[in-house]
Tab-separated table of C-alpha atoms and ligand atoms in Angstrom:
chain	number	residue	atom	x	y	z
A	1	MET	CA	28.412	7.024	-22.659
A	2	ASP	CA	30.194	5.812	-19.438
A	3	GLY	CA	32.585	2.855	-19.611
A	4	ASN	CA	30.132	0.600	-17.901
A	5	ALA	CA	27.598	1.163	-20.491
A	6	ILE	CA	29.559	0.055	-23.575
A	7	GLY	CA	27.471	-2.278	-25.606
A	8	LEU	CA	24.297	-1.569	-23.665
A	9	ARG	CA	21.341	-0.295	-25.631
A	10	VAL	CA	19.585	0.832	-22.593
A	11	HIS	CA	20.413	0.506	-18.933
A	12	ALA	CA	19.627	1.738	-15.349
A	13	ARG	CA	21.856	2.877	-12.631
A	14	VAL	CA	21.062	2.526	-8.976
A	15	ASP	CA	23.049	4.469	-6.502
A	16	ALA	CA	22.884	3.121	-2.979
A	17	ALA	CA	24.807	6.165	-1.552
A	18	ALA	CA	22.007	8.312	-2.761
A	19	ILE	CA	19.481	6.080	-0.672
A	20	ALA	CA	21.876	6.604	2.499
A	21	HIS	CA	21.731	10.484	1.749
A	22	ASN	CA	17.888	10.443	1.331
A	23	LEU	CA	17.451	8.525	4.553
A	24	ALA	CA	19.737	10.987	6.515
A	25	ALA	CA	17.851	13.860	4.890
A	26	LEU	CA	14.462	12.381	6.045
A	27	ARG	CA	15.934	11.849	9.561
A	28	ALA	CA	17.071	15.497	9.668
A	29	ARG	CA	13.622	16.706	8.841
A	30	LEU	CA	12.325	14.637	11.811
A	31	GLY	CA	14.877	16.787	13.823
A	32	PRO	CA	17.918	16.258	15.723
A	33	ALA	CA	16.364	15.394	19.056
A	34	SER	CA	13.624	13.196	17.538
A	35	ALA	CA	13.212	9.673	18.825
A	36	THR	CA	10.919	8.696	15.992
A	37	ARG	CA	12.206	5.693	14.261
A	38	ILE	CA	12.275	4.874	10.424
A	39	TRP	CA	10.706	1.976	8.810
A	40	ALA	CA	12.319	2.078	5.378
A	41	THR	CA	9.711	0.775	3.022
A	42	VAL	CA	11.163	-1.586	0.474
A	43	LYS	CA	8.068	-3.247	-1.086
A	44	ALA	CA	8.057	-4.101	-4.664
A	45	ASP	CA	11.732	-5.034	-4.498
A	46	ALA	CA	12.685	-1.692	-3.160
A	47	TYR	CA	10.353	0.157	-5.566
A	48	GLY	CA	11.949	-1.517	-8.493
A	49	HIS	CA	15.702	-0.662	-7.476
A	50	GLY	CA	16.445	-4.227	-6.263
A	51	LEU	CA	16.644	-4.881	-2.540
A	52	HIS	CA	20.076	-6.117	-2.544
A	53	ARG	CA	21.296	-3.068	-4.367
A	54	VAL	CA	19.633	-0.504	-2.013
A	55	LEU	CA	20.515	-2.523	1.220
A	56	PRO	CA	24.028	-1.061	1.640
A	57	GLY	CA	22.327	2.432	1.624
A	58	LEU	CA	19.849	1.394	4.318
A	59	ALA	CA	22.315	0.519	7.248
A	60	GLY	CA	20.900	3.653	9.080
A	61	ALA	CA	17.261	2.565	8.817
A	62	ASP	CA	15.627	1.161	12.281
A	63	GLY	CA	13.631	-1.299	10.341
A	64	LEU	CA	12.433	-2.508	6.831
A	65	ALA	CA	8.734	-2.466	5.666
A	66	VAL	CA	7.614	-4.967	3.093
A	67	SER	CA	4.341	-6.235	1.581
A	68	GLN	CA	4.440	-9.887	2.760
A	69	LEU	CA	6.083	-12.457	4.887
A	70	ALA	CA	8.277	-13.955	1.970
A	71	ASP	CA	9.612	-10.486	1.433
A	72	ALA	CA	10.632	-10.342	4.864
A	73	ARG	CA	12.456	-13.581	4.608
A	74	ALA	CA	14.093	-12.401	1.598
A	75	CYS	CA	15.347	-9.263	3.659
A	76	ARG	CA	16.947	-11.645	6.109
A	77	ALA	CA	18.530	-13.718	3.458
A	78	ALA	CA	19.986	-10.560	2.029
A	79	GLY	CA	21.544	-9.886	5.276
A	80	TRP	CA	19.205	-7.523	7.078
A	81	ASN	CA	19.440	-8.256	10.833
A	82	GLY	CA	17.017	-5.454	12.178
A	83	PRO	CA	13.353	-5.404	12.582
A	84	LEU	CA	10.948	-6.201	9.743
A	85	LEU	CA	7.321	-4.991	9.299
A	86	VAL	CA	5.091	-6.929	7.050
A	87	LEU	CA	2.341	-4.350	5.950
A	88	GLY	CA	0.079	-6.969	4.537
A	89	GLY	CA	0.034	-9.116	7.544
A	90	LEU	CA	-0.589	-12.850	6.804
A	91	LEU	CA	-1.867	-14.479	3.683
A	92	ASP	CA	-3.305	-17.571	5.391
A	93	ALA	CA	-3.445	-19.576	8.497
A	94	GLU	CA	-0.457	-21.671	7.308
A	95	GLU	CA	1.725	-18.621	7.324
A	96	ALA	CA	0.828	-18.053	10.983
A	97	GLN	CA	2.008	-21.534	11.853
A	98	ARG	CA	5.421	-20.775	10.580
A	99	LEU	CA	6.321	-17.410	11.821
A	100	ALA	CA	9.462	-18.040	13.774
A	101	LEU	CA	11.309	-14.888	12.403
A	102	PRO	CA	13.215	-12.907	15.151
A	103	ASP	CA	12.328	-9.201	15.238
A	104	LEU	CA	9.137	-9.612	13.067
A	105	HIS	CA	6.261	-7.098	13.218
A	106	LEU	CA	2.917	-7.953	11.445
A	107	ALA	CA	0.279	-5.421	10.442
A	108	LEU	CA	-2.999	-6.951	11.064
A	109	SER	CA	-6.121	-5.590	9.182
A	110	HIS	CA	-9.144	-8.004	9.652
A	111	ASP	CA	-10.484	-10.338	12.186
A	112	ARG	CA	-9.101	-13.636	10.382
A	113	HIS	CA	-5.784	-12.338	10.933
A	114	ILE	CA	-6.125	-12.404	14.638
A	115	ASP	CA	-7.919	-15.921	14.393
A	116	TRP	CA	-5.014	-17.272	12.628
A	117	LEU	CA	-2.603	-16.056	15.185
A	118	ALA	CA	-4.723	-17.101	18.070
A	119	GLY	CA	-4.595	-20.745	16.502
A	120	VAL	CA	-0.700	-20.845	16.890
A	121	PRO	CA	-0.027	-22.986	19.925
A	122	SER	CA	3.289	-21.352	20.675
A	123	CYS	CA	5.936	-19.388	18.827
A	124	ALA	CA	9.680	-19.250	19.481
A	125	ALA	CA	9.943	-15.584	18.694
A	126	PRO	CA	6.414	-13.961	19.132
A	127	PRO	CA	5.894	-11.189	16.644
A	128	TRP	CA	4.913	-7.672	17.387
A	129	ILE	CA	1.454	-6.738	16.135
A	130	TRP	CA	0.387	-3.293	14.463
A	131	LEU	CA	-3.350	-2.946	14.190
A	132	ARG	CA	-4.078	-1.276	10.890
A	133	TYR	CA	-6.889	1.202	10.753
A	134	ALA	CA	-9.123	1.455	7.690
A	135	GLY	CA	-8.607	5.180	7.762
A	136	ASP	CA	-9.545	7.574	4.854
A	137	ILE	CA	-8.106	5.090	2.152
A	138	GLY	CA	-10.375	2.525	3.422
A	139	TYR	CA	-8.792	-0.302	1.229
A	140	THR	CA	-7.619	-2.544	4.166
A	141	GLY	CA	-7.828	-2.358	7.998
A	142	PHE	CA	-10.165	-2.333	10.917
A	143	ASP	CA	-12.948	0.247	10.865
A	144	ASP	CA	-14.149	2.561	13.825
A	145	ALA	CA	-16.578	-0.188	14.935
A	146	GLY	CA	-14.020	-3.102	14.918
A	147	TYR	CA	-10.875	-1.583	16.135
A	148	ALA	CA	-11.245	-1.495	19.965
A	149	GLU	CA	-12.430	-5.151	19.880
A	150	ALA	CA	-9.562	-6.303	17.692
A	151	TYR	CA	-7.376	-4.544	20.310
A	152	ARG	CA	-8.843	-6.363	23.144
A	153	ARG	CA	-8.380	-9.648	21.342
A	154	CYS	CA	-4.678	-8.768	20.756
A	155	ALA	CA	-4.230	-7.829	24.226
A	156	VAL	CA	-5.290	-11.147	25.493
A	157	LEU	CA	-2.700	-12.859	23.214
A	158	ALA	CA	-0.148	-10.324	24.564
A	159	ARG	CA	-0.899	-11.381	28.241
A	160	GLN	CA	-0.374	-15.076	27.297
A	161	GLY	CA	2.916	-14.037	25.722
A	162	ARG	CA	1.901	-15.078	22.265
A	163	ILE	CA	2.523	-11.755	20.824
A	164	ALA	CA	5.284	-9.344	21.871
A	165	GLY	CA	3.234	-6.046	21.841
A	166	ILE	CA	0.587	-3.890	19.994
A	167	GLY	CA	1.080	-0.837	17.915
A	168	HIS	CA	-1.229	1.375	15.890
A	169	LEU	CA	-0.832	1.829	12.228
A	170	ASN	CA	-2.523	4.312	9.831
A	171	HIS	CA	-1.945	5.220	6.248
A	172	TYR	CA	-3.270	8.477	4.935
A	173	GLY	CA	-5.160	8.777	1.619
A	174	ARG	CA	-4.083	12.459	0.824
A	175	ALA	CA	-1.248	13.283	3.012
A	176	GLU	CA	0.497	15.424	0.098
A	177	GLN	CA	-2.372	18.150	0.779
A	178	PRO	CA	-1.682	20.790	3.320
A	179	ASP	CA	-5.103	20.023	5.006
A	180	GLY	CA	-4.719	16.122	4.150
A	181	ILE	CA	-4.248	14.627	7.417
A	182	ALA	CA	-6.103	16.603	10.169
A	183	GLN	CA	-9.354	14.945	9.875
A	184	ALA	CA	-7.978	11.475	9.420
A	185	ASP	CA	-5.755	11.999	12.592
A	186	ALA	CA	-8.425	13.430	14.722
A	187	ARG	CA	-10.556	10.288	14.119
A	188	PHE	CA	-7.943	7.811	14.863
A	189	GLN	CA	-6.415	9.658	17.782
A	190	ALA	CA	-9.924	9.732	19.385
A	191	LEU	CA	-10.349	5.885	18.761
A	192	ILE	CA	-6.940	4.871	20.343
A	193	ARG	CA	-6.880	7.538	23.226
A	194	ASP	CA	-7.155	4.894	25.813
A	195	LEU	CA	-5.326	2.183	24.010
A	196	PRO	CA	-1.462	1.905	24.836
A	197	GLY	CA	1.083	1.238	22.282
A	198	PRO	CA	3.447	2.945	19.723
A	199	ARG	CA	1.971	4.711	16.695
A	200	SER	CA	3.035	4.644	12.947
A	201	PHE	CA	1.007	6.852	10.739
A	202	CYS	CA	3.387	8.626	8.123
A	203	ASN	CA	4.418	7.721	4.687
A	204	SER	CA	6.876	9.948	2.607
A	205	ALA	CA	4.122	12.719	1.776
A	206	ALA	CA	3.089	12.948	5.373
A	207	LEU	CA	6.597	13.095	6.798
A	208	LEU	CA	7.583	15.881	4.349
A	209	ARG	CA	4.246	17.892	4.421
A	210	HIS	CA	3.587	17.507	7.943
A	211	PRO	CA	6.706	16.948	9.931
A	212	ASP	CA	5.262	18.192	13.245
A	213	ALA	CA	2.822	15.388	13.018
A	214	ALA	CA	5.441	12.860	12.026
A	215	ARG	CA	7.659	13.829	14.861
A	216	SER	CA	4.990	13.111	17.344
A	217	THR	CA	4.620	9.500	16.271
A	218	ASP	CA	6.966	6.645	17.321
A	219	TRP	CA	7.613	5.200	13.801
A	220	VAL	CA	7.376	6.764	10.217
A	221	ARG	CA	7.374	4.589	7.060
A	222	PRO	CA	8.763	6.538	4.078
A	223	GLY	CA	9.170	4.837	0.778
A	224	ILE	CA	9.114	6.974	-2.287
A	225	ALA	CA	11.386	9.797	-0.809
A	226	LEU	CA	14.012	7.269	0.284
A	227	TYR	CA	14.436	6.663	-3.505
A	228	GLY	CA	14.913	10.368	-4.040
A	229	ALA	CA	11.568	11.128	-5.784
A	230	SER	CA	9.056	13.711	-4.370
A	231	PRO	CA	5.447	12.672	-3.522
A	232	LEU	CA	4.335	16.263	-3.371
A	233	PRO	CA	2.751	17.697	-6.428
A	234	ASP	CA	4.291	21.177	-6.198
A	235	ILE	CA	8.030	20.505	-5.580
A	236	ASP	CA	10.529	17.946	-6.872
A	237	GLY	CA	12.868	15.755	-4.916
A	238	PRO	CA	16.093	17.696	-5.596
A	239	ALA	CA	14.310	20.732	-4.280
A	240	LEU	CA	13.677	18.792	-1.077
A	241	GLY	CA	17.307	17.915	-0.742
A	242	LEU	CA	16.791	14.394	-2.027
A	243	ILE	CA	19.034	12.585	-4.630
A	244	PRO	CA	17.476	10.365	-7.284
A	245	ALA	CA	18.732	6.696	-6.595
A	246	MET	CA	17.754	5.283	-9.978
A	247	SER	CA	18.270	6.723	-13.461
A	248	LEU	CA	17.294	5.442	-16.946
A	249	HIS	CA	19.846	5.794	-19.674
A	250	THR	CA	20.046	5.005	-23.418
A	251	ARG	CA	21.344	6.787	-26.640
A	252	ILE	CA	20.373	8.287	-30.049
A	253	ILE	CA	20.526	5.379	-32.666
A	254	GLY	CA	19.086	7.348	-35.618
A	255	ILE	CA	18.614	10.860	-36.847
A	256	ARG	CA	16.457	11.962	-39.705
A	257	ASP	CA	15.588	15.236	-41.195
A	258	VAL	CA	11.724	15.244	-42.108
A	259	ALA	CA	9.917	17.538	-44.516
A	260	ARG	CA	6.957	19.549	-43.596
A	261	GLY	CA	3.868	17.528	-43.892
A	262	GLU	CA	5.759	14.016	-43.690
A	263	ARG	CA	3.941	11.496	-41.442
A	264	LEU	CA	5.897	9.144	-38.992
A	265	GLY	CA	5.003	6.267	-36.944
A	266	TYR	CA	2.443	3.504	-37.165
A	267	ASN	CA	-0.659	4.849	-38.931
A	268	GLY	CA	1.240	8.070	-39.503
A	269	ASN	CA	0.359	9.349	-36.013
A	270	ILE	CA	2.932	11.935	-36.038
A	271	VAL	CA	2.753	14.755	-38.581
A	272	ALA	CA	5.551	17.203	-39.121
A	273	ALA	CA	4.094	20.697	-38.941
A	274	ALA	CA	7.299	22.223	-40.032
A	275	PRO	CA	10.656	20.790	-41.214
A	276	MET	CA	12.033	18.687	-38.280
A	277	ARG	CA	15.013	16.845	-37.186
A	278	VAL	CA	13.796	13.681	-35.445
A	279	GLY	CA	16.092	11.572	-33.040
A	280	MET	CA	15.451	7.969	-32.429
A	281	VAL	CA	15.908	6.879	-28.760
A	282	ALA	CA	16.809	3.352	-28.283
A	283	SER	CA	14.215	2.352	-25.721
A	284	GLY	CA	10.542	1.786	-25.670
A	285	TYR	CA	7.649	-0.102	-23.926
A	286	GLY	CA	9.617	-3.369	-24.091
A	287	ASP	CA	11.914	-1.747	-21.383
A	288	GLY	CA	8.953	-0.561	-19.443
A	289	TYR	CA	8.723	2.949	-20.726
A	290	PRO	CA	5.091	3.765	-21.105
A	291	ARG	CA	3.585	3.493	-24.794
A	292	ARG	CA	1.075	6.343	-24.253
A	293	VAL	CA	3.457	9.261	-23.593
A	294	PRO	CA	2.020	12.557	-24.494
A	295	ALA	CA	4.119	14.664	-26.922
A	296	GLY	CA	5.975	17.190	-25.151
A	297	THR	CA	7.245	14.817	-22.396
A	298	PRO	CA	10.871	15.868	-21.681
A	299	VAL	CA	14.052	13.910	-22.182
A	300	LEU	CA	17.735	14.818	-21.981
A	301	VAL	CA	19.719	14.338	-25.144
A	302	ASP	CA	23.404	15.099	-24.725
A	303	GLY	CA	22.409	17.198	-21.670
A	304	HIS	CA	19.959	19.218	-23.502
A	305	THR	CA	16.143	19.042	-22.799
A	306	ALA	CA	14.246	17.670	-25.818
A	307	ALA	CA	10.479	16.889	-26.282
A	308	MET	CA	9.387	13.500	-27.152
A	309	LEU	CA	6.840	13.282	-30.110
A	310	GLY	CA	4.673	10.331	-28.569
A	311	ALA	CA	4.052	7.140	-30.531
A	312	VAL	CA	6.486	5.077	-28.400
A	313	THR	CA	7.332	1.622	-29.943
A	314	MET	CA	8.616	-1.566	-28.388
A	315	ASP	CA	12.272	-0.381	-28.982
A	316	LEU	CA	12.114	3.273	-30.292
A	317	ILE	CA	11.110	6.596	-29.023
A	318	PRO	CA	10.942	9.432	-31.458
A	319	VAL	CA	12.119	12.852	-30.108
A	320	ASP	CA	12.351	16.375	-31.606
A	321	LEU	CA	15.870	17.603	-32.034
A	322	THR	CA	14.975	20.472	-34.063
A	323	GLY	CA	16.935	23.644	-32.857
A	324	LEU	CA	19.063	21.704	-30.493
A	325	PRO	CA	22.828	21.950	-30.680
A	326	PRO	CA	24.014	19.422	-33.254
A	327	VAL	CA	23.444	15.789	-31.964
A	328	ALA	CA	25.482	12.721	-33.088
A	329	ILE	CA	24.395	9.313	-33.302
A	330	GLY	CA	25.436	7.515	-30.086
A	331	ALA	CA	24.611	10.714	-28.121
A	332	PRO	CA	23.700	9.803	-24.584
A	333	VAL	CA	20.123	10.146	-23.498
A	334	VAL	CA	18.662	10.294	-20.047
A	335	LEU	CA	14.919	9.227	-19.896
A	336	TRP	CA	14.551	9.974	-16.162
A	337	GLY	CA	16.144	9.885	-12.658
A	338	THR	CA	18.790	12.659	-12.658
A	339	PRO	CA	18.625	16.103	-10.742
A	340	GLU	CA	17.979	17.692	-14.023
A	341	LEU	CA	15.152	15.473	-14.983
A	342	PRO	CA	13.616	13.902	-11.910
A	343	VAL	CA	11.452	10.799	-12.459
A	344	GLU	CA	8.469	12.560	-10.789
A	345	LYS	CA	8.702	15.315	-13.427
A	346	VAL	CA	8.428	12.885	-16.334
A	347	ALA	CA	5.684	10.882	-14.491
A	348	ARG	CA	3.643	14.036	-14.193
A	349	HIS	CA	3.752	14.563	-17.855
A	350	MET	CA	2.387	10.956	-18.294
A	351	GLY	CA	-0.400	11.521	-15.654
A	352	THR	CA	1.086	9.018	-13.451
A	353	ILE	CA	3.430	8.855	-10.395
A	354	ALA	CA	7.218	8.163	-9.976
A	355	ALA	CA	6.646	4.788	-8.222
A	356	GLU	CA	4.856	3.472	-11.155
A	357	LEU	CA	7.668	4.351	-13.489
A	358	LEU	CA	10.362	3.068	-11.113
A	359	THR	CA	8.557	-0.219	-10.790
A	360	SER	CA	7.829	-0.827	-14.389
A	361	LEU	CA	11.327	-1.498	-15.827
A	362	THR	CA	11.375	-5.002	-17.583
A	363	PRO	CA	13.952	-7.656	-17.100
A	364	ARG	CA	15.692	-6.882	-20.289
A	365	VAL	CA	16.988	-3.478	-18.678
A	366	PRO	CA	20.364	-4.195	-17.252
A	367	VAL	CA	21.000	-2.457	-13.847
A	368	ILE	CA	24.381	-1.237	-13.111
A	369	PRO	CA	25.071	-0.486	-9.356
A	370	VAL	CA	26.934	2.685	-8.730
A	371	PRO	CA	29.862	1.707	-6.483
A	372	MET	CA	29.473	2.661	-2.801
A	373	ALA	CA	32.265	3.366	-0.434
A	374	GLU	CA	32.314	0.995	2.596
A	375	PRO	CA	30.528	2.551	5.601
A	376	ASP	CA	32.943	3.059	8.478
A	377	ASP	CA	30.363	3.364	11.028
A	378	LEU	CA	30.657	0.078	12.754
A	379	GLU	CA	27.420	0.240	14.634
A	380	GLN	CA	25.591	0.989	11.319
A	381	LYS	CA	27.271	-1.915	9.727
A	382	SER	CA	26.104	-4.316	12.387
A	383	LYS	CA	22.393	-4.426	11.163
A	384	ILE	CA	23.496	-5.830	7.809
A	385	SER	CA	25.667	-8.993	7.612
A	386	GLY	CA	28.321	-8.855	4.900
A	387	SER	CA	26.902	-12.078	3.289
A	388	PRO	CA	23.528	-13.980	3.356
A	389	PRO	CA	23.365	-16.240	6.494
A	390	ASP	CA	24.413	-19.767	5.514
A	391	ARG	CA	22.009	-21.204	8.058
A	392	PRO	CA	18.539	-21.439	6.475
A	393	ARG	CA	15.909	-19.877	8.695
A	394	ARG	CA	12.547	-21.262	8.961
B	401	PLP	C1	3.817	1.975	0.426
B	401	PLP	C2	3.526	2.221	1.742
B	401	PLP	C3	4.250	3.247	2.575
B	401	PLP	C4	5.341	4.031	1.996
B	401	PLP	O1	4.628	5.111	1.029
B	401	PLP	P1	5.388	6.190	0.331
B	401	PLP	O2	4.277	7.092	-0.246
B	401	PLP	O3	6.120	5.486	-0.768
B	401	PLP	O4	6.224	6.851	1.095
B	401	PLP	C5	4.001	3.436	3.866
B	401	PLP	N1	3.003	2.773	4.601
B	401	PLP	C6	2.249	1.842	3.862
B	401	PLP	C7	1.121	0.986	4.609
B	401	PLP	C8	2.529	1.647	2.486
B	401	PLP	O5	1.798	0.516	1.824
């Protein structure tokens, strides 16, 4: 167990240098000559990593994308001086009245959004507008019938100097598939053919699976890949050259030899089909590790792959140590998030995705930041202030 983890039952580690590496790796995929800029998506407190912990690794990003305006203000307070994109647009008309945040970009997805902006008499720092297309997800955004009219209304606001410019935003529903974006793209491109403005279409899956399409746009919006996890079903992050940025660690706190036929767990859910050595891992659903874990889900015990037995409790997870080299009480356990056991691999066993596991850790899990060397690139440093601004921003 490493020195920092003494006395900790369970802990997570977050490595900002891994984020910096992943950002550079995604930029390399766009190509050396690419002018495409990168919104680093940091919604849900940077996919559960903690915005303040990942920010030192995001100095090379061109902007940050968040869910709501309050998150954008939190990014400024944390020292981010670059552009901010609010993917959820505005919550209500009041929010529109107190925008004054320099370098703010708002994704608008319905007519009320435009009404609210049109109701603002003047804004010291007019925001950029990104019109969101409903696309093949269809959860939010303008559909084919309303898009051009929304653009026309925003163009009026732009001519009056009340917004800074208009861009086009789409979010794909199945970009991880080889044929996942062609149809959605053809439709949207036809719709915006005569409407000027920058384009932002691609999440991590689209960037990784369809780099040529990503390169042809002005801004991409990767999230999960920045944190080192692959969104593609057939290949893990490390094989894509990504480094996991968060890992979940605990230890073995009990070992029992169990006879054939013996039952374990609440209601005797686990039955030993043969003599077994069972290790108790000091974590559970109280830490955000899902309760319904199928038997066979992998875990690393002292560096060796072991199989979970299912039946996770609040504080304990039983694992099968039978046949493994001898394991001692206190042996280190990795639940997920290293190159040997990527979080997406564990998520696949559970029938979920990496982002859900990353955002599920509960407050009782302490997070230890991996120390990061100071960036020596002065230009990169300039986008992030060393300390939060002391002047409140409204
Ligand atoms: C979350 C989100 C992204 C990032 O998606 P990933 O799959 O994590 O790369 C991009 N765009 C929008 C609109 C999003 O909501």
